[in-house]
Coordinates of N, CA and C in Angstrom, one line a residue:
X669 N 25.1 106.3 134.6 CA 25.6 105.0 134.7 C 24.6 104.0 134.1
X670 N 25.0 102.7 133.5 CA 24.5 102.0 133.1 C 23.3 101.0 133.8
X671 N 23.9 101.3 134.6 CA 23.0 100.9 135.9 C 22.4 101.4 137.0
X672 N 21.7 100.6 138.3 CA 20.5 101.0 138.8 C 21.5 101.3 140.0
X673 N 21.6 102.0 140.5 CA 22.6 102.6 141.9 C 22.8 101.1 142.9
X674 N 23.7 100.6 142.9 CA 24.2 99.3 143.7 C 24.0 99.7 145.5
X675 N 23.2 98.4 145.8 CA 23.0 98.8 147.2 C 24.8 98.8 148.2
X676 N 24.9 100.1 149.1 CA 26.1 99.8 149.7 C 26.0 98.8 150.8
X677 N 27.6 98.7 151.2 CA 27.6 98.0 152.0 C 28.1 98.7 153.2
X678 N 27.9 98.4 154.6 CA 28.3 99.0 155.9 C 29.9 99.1 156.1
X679 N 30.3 100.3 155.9 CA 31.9 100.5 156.2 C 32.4 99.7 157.3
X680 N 31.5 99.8 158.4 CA 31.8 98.8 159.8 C 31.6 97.4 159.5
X681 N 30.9 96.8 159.0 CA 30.5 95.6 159.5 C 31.3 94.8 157.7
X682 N 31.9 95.8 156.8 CA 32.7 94.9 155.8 C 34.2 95.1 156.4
X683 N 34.8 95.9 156.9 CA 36.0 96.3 158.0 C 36.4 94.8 158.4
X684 N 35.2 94.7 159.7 CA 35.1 93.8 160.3 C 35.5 92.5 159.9
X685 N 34.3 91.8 158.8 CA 34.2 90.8 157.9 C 35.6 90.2 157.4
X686 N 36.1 91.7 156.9 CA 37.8 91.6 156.3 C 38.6 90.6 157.3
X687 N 38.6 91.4 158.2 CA 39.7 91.4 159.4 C 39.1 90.0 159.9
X688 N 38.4 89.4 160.0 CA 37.6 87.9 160.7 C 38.4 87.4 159.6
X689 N 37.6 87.1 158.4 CA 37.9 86.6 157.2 C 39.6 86.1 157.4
X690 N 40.1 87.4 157.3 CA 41.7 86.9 157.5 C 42.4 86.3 159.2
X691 N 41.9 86.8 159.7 CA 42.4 86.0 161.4 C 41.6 84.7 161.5
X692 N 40.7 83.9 160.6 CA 39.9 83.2 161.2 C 40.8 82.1 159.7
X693 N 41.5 82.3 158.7 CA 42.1 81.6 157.8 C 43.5 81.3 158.4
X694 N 44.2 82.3 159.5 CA 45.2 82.6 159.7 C 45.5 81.5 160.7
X695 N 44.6 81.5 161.6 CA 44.5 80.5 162.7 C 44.0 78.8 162.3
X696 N 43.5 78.7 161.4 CA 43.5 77.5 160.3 C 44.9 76.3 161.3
X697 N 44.4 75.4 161.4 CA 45.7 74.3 162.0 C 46.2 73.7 160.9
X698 N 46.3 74.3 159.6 CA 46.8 73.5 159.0 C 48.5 74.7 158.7
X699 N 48.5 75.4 159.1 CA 49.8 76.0 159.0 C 50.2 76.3 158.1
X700 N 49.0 76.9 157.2 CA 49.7 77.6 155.8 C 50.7 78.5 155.6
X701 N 51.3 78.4 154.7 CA 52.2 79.5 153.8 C 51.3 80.7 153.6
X702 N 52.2 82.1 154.3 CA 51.9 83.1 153.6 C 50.9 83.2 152.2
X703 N 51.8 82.1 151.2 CA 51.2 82.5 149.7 C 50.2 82.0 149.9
X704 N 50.0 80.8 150.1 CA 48.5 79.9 150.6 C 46.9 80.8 151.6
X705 N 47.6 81.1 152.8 CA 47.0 82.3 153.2 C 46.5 83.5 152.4
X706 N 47.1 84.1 151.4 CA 46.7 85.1 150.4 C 45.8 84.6 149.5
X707 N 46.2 83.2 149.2 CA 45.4 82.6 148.2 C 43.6 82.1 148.5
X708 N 43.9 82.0 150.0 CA 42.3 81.6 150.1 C 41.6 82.7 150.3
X709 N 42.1 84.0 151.1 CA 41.3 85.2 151.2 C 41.2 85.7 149.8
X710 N 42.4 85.8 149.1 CA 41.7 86.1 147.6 C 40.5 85.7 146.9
X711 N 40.5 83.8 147.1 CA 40.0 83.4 146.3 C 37.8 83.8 147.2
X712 N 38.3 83.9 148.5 CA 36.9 84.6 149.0 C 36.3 86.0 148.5
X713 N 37.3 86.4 148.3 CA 37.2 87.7 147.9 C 36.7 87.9 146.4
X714 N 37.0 86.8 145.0 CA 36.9 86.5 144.5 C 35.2 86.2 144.0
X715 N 34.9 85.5 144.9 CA 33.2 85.0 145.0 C 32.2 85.7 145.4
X716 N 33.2 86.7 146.2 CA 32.1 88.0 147.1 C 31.9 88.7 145.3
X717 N 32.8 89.1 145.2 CA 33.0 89.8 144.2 C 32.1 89.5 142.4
X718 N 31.9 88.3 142.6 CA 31.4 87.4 141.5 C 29.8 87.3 141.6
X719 N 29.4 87.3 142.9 CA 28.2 87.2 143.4 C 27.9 88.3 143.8
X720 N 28.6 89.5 144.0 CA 28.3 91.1 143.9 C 27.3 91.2 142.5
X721 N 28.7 91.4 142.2 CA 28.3 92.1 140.3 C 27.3 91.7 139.8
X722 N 26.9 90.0 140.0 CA 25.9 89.6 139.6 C 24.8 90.2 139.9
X723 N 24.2 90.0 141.4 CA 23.5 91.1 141.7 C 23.0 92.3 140.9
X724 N 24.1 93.2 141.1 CA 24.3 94.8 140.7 C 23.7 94.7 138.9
X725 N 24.1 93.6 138.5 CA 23.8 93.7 137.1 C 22.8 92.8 136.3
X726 N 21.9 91.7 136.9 CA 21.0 91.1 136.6 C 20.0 91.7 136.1
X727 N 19.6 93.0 136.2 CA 18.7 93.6 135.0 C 19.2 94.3 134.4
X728 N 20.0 94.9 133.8 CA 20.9 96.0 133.4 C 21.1 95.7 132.0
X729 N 21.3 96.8 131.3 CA 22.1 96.6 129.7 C 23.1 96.0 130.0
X730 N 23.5 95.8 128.9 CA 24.8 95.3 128.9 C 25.8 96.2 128.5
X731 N 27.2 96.1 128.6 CA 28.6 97.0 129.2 C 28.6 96.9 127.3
X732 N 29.1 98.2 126.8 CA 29.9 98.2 125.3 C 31.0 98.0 125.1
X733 N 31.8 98.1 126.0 CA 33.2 98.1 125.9 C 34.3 97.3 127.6
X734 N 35.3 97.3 127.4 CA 36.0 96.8 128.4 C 35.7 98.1 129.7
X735 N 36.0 99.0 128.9 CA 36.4 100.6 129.3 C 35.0 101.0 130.0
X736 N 34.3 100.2 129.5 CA 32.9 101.3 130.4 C 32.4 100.1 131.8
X737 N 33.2 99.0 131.5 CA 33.0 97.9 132.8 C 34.0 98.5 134.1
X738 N 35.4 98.9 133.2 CA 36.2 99.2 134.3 C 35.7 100.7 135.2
X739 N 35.0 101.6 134.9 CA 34.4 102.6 135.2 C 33.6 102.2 135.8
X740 N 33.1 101.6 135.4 CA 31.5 101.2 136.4 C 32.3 100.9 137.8
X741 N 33.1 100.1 137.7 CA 34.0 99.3 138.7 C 34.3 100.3 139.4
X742 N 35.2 101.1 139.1 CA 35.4 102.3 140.0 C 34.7 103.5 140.4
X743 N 33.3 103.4 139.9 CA 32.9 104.6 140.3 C 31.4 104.0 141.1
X744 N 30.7 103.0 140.7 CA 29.5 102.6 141.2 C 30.1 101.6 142.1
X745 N 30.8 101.0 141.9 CA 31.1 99.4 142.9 C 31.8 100.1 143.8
X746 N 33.0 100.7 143.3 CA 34.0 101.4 144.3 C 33.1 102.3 145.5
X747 N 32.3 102.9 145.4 CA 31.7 104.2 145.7 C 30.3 103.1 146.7
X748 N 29.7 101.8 146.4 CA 28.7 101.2 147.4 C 29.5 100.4 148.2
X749 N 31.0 99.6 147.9 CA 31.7 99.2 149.0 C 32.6 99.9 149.8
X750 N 33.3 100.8 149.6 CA 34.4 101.4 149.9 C 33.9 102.6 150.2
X751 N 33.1 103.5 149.9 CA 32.0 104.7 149.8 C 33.1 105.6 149.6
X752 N 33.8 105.6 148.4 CA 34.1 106.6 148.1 C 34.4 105.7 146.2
X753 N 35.0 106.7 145.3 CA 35.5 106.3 144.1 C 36.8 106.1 143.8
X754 N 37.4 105.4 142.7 CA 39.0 105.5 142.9 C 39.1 106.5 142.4
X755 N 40.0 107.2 142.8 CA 40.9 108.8 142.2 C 41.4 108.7 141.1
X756 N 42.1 107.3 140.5 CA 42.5 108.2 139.0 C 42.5 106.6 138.7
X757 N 42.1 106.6 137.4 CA 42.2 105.8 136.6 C 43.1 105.7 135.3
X758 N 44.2 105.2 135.2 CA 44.8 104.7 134.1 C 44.9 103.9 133.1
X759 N 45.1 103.7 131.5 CA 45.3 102.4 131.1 C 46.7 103.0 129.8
X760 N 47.0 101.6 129.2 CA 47.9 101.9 128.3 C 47.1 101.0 127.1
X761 N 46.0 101.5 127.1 CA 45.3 100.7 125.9 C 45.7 99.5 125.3
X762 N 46.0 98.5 126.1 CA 46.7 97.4 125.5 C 46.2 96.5 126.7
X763 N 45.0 96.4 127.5 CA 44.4 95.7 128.6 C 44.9 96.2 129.6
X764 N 45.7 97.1 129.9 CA 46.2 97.2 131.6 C 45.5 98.7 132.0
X765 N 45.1 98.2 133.5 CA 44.3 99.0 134.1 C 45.2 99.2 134.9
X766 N 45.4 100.5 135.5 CA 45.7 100.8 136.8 C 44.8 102.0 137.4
X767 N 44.3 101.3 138.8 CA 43.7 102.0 139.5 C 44.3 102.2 140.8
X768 N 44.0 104.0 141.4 CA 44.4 104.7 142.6 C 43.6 104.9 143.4
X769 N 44.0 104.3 144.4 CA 42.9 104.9 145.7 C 44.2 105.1 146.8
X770 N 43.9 106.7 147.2 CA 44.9 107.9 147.6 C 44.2 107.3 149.2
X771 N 43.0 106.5 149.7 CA 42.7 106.7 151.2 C 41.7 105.3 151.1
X772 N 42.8 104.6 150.6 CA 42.0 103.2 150.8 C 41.5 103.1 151.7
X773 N 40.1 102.1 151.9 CA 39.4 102.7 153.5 C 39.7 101.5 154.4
X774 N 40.1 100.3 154.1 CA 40.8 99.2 155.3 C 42.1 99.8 155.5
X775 N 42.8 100.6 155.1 CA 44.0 101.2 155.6 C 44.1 102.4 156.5
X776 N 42.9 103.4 156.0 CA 43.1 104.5 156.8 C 43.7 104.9 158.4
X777 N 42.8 103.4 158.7 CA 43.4 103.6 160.2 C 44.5 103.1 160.7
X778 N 45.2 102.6 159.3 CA 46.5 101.7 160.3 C 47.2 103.1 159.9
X779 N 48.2 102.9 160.9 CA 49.8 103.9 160.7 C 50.5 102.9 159.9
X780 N 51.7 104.0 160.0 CA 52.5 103.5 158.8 C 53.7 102.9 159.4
X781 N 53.1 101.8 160.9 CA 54.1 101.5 161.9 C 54.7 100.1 161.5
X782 N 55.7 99.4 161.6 CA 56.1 97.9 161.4 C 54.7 96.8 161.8
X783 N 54.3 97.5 163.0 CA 53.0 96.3 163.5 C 52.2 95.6 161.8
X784 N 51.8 96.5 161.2 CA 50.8 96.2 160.1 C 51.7 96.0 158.7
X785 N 53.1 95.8 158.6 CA 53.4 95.5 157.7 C 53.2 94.1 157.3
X786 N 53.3 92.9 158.1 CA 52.4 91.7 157.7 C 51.0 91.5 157.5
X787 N 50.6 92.5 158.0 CA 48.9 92.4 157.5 C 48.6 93.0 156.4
X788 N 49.0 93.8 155.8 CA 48.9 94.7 154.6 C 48.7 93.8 153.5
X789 N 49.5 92.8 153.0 CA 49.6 91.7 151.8 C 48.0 91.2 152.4
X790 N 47.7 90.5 153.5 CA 46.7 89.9 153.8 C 45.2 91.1 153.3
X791 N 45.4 92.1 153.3 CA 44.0 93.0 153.5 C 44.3 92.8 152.2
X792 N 45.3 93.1 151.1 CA 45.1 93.0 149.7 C 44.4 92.3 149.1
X793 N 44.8 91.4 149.7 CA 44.2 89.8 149.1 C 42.7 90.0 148.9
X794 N 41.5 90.6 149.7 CA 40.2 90.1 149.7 C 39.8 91.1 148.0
X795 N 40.4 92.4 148.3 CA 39.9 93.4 147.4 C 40.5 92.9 146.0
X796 N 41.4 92.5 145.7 CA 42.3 91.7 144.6 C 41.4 91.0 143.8
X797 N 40.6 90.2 144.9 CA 40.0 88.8 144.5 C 38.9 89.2 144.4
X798 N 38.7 90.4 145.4 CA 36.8 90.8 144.6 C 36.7 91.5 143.7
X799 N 38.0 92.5 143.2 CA 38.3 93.0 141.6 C 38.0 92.0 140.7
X800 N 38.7 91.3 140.7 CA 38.9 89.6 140.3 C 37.1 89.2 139.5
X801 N 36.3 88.9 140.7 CA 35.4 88.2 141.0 C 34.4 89.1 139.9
X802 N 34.5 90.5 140.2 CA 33.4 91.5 139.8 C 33.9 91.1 138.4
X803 N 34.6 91.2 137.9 CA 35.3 91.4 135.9 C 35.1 89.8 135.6
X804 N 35.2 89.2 136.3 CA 35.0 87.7 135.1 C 33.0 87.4 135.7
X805 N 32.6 88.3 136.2 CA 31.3 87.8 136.3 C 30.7 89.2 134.9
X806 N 31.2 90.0 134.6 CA 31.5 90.8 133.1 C 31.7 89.6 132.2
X807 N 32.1 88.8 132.7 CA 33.3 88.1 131.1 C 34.8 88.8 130.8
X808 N 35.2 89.1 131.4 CA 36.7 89.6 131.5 C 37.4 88.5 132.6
X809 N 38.5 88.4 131.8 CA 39.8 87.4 132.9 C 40.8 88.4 132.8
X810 N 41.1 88.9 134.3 CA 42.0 89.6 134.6 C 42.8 88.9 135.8
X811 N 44.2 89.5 135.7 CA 44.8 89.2 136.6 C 44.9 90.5 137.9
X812 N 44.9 90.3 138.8 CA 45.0 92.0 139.9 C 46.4 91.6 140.7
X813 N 47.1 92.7 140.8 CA 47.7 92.7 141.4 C 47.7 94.3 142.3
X814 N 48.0 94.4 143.8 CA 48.2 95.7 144.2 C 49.6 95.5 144.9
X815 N 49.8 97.3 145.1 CA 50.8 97.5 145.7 C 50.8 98.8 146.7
X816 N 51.4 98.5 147.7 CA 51.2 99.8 148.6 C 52.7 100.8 148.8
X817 N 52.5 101.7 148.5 CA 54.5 102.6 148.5 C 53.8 103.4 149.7
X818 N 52.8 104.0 150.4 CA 52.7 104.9 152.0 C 50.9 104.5 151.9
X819 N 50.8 103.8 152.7 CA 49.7 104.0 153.3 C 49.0 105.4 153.7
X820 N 47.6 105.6 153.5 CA 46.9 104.7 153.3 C 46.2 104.5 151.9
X821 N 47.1 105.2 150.7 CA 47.1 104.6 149.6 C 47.2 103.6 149.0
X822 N 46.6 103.2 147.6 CA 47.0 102.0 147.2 C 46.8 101.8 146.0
X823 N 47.5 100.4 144.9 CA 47.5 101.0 143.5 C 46.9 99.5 143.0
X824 N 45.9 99.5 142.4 CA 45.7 97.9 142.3 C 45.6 98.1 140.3
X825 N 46.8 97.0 140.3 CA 47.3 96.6 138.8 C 46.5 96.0 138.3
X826 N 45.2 96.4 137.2 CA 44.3 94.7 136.4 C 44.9 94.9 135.0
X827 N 45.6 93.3 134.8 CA 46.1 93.1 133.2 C 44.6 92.0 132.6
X828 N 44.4 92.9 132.0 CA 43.2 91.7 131.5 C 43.8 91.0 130.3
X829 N 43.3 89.5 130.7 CA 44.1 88.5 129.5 C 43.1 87.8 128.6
X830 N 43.8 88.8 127.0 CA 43.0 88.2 126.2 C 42.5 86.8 125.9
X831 N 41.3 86.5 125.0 CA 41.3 85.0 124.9 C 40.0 84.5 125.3

């Protein structure tokens, strides 16, 4: 790796942080919209993420390619927050990333019951934004999108936009 091993973070106490983060936006008196709600945990997620990377990479070479940032992303960053790596990586050589994580770790414990189908979009939101956060502190502008078809997997879309 191009880098110095990234310090992790406590599986419990970022769980936690998530779940606050979003009940503590939710309860906000100002009565946001769903999309509004997604948009502020994103955009937290966003800054965690921005202010990660920095971190992780303030002494470091610098990245050669798009392709060796998005690796790093999934194998060093993925592997000190999430403590494990994403499972498969995809692209169609034309900026689009798709990445798999078969046991996303804020899902693991929910079932696959109605209760957590409104919270699901919300837990997206932080990781979206700290995808987000980590690549334009690279110099990459990407957009993220995820999607979940069975928990507790999950597929998070990065189109990176040239320019």
């Amino acid at each position: 790796s191009a880098m110095a091993a990234a310090p992790t973070v406590s599986a419990n106490l970022f769980d936690f942080f998530i779940s606050e983060v979003i009940e503590t936006i939710k309860r906000s008196p100002q009565n946001d919209s769903e999309d509004v709600i997604y948009g502020k945990i994103e955009q937290i997620g966003f800054r965690v993420g921005q202010a990660y990377f920095e971190s992780i990479s303030r002494n470091s070479t610098r990245f050669q390619s798009q392709l060796e940032i998005i690796k790093f992303l999934c194998k060093d960053v993925w592997q000190a927050v999430f403590q494990k790596n994403i499972d498969n990586l995809r692209t169609n050589h034309k900026g689009v990333y798709v990445l798999h994580d078969n046991a996303f770790r804020p899902f693991v414990c929910m079932s696959t019951g109605v209760q957590y189908a409104d919270r699901i979009n919300n837990f997206l939101a932080f990781p979206c934004g700290f995808i987000r956060g980590c690549l334009a502190s690279a110099g990459m502008q990407v957009d993220v999108k995820a999607e979940v078809q069975q928990l507790p997997a999950c597929k998070f879309n990065l189109d990176i936009r040239s320019g």
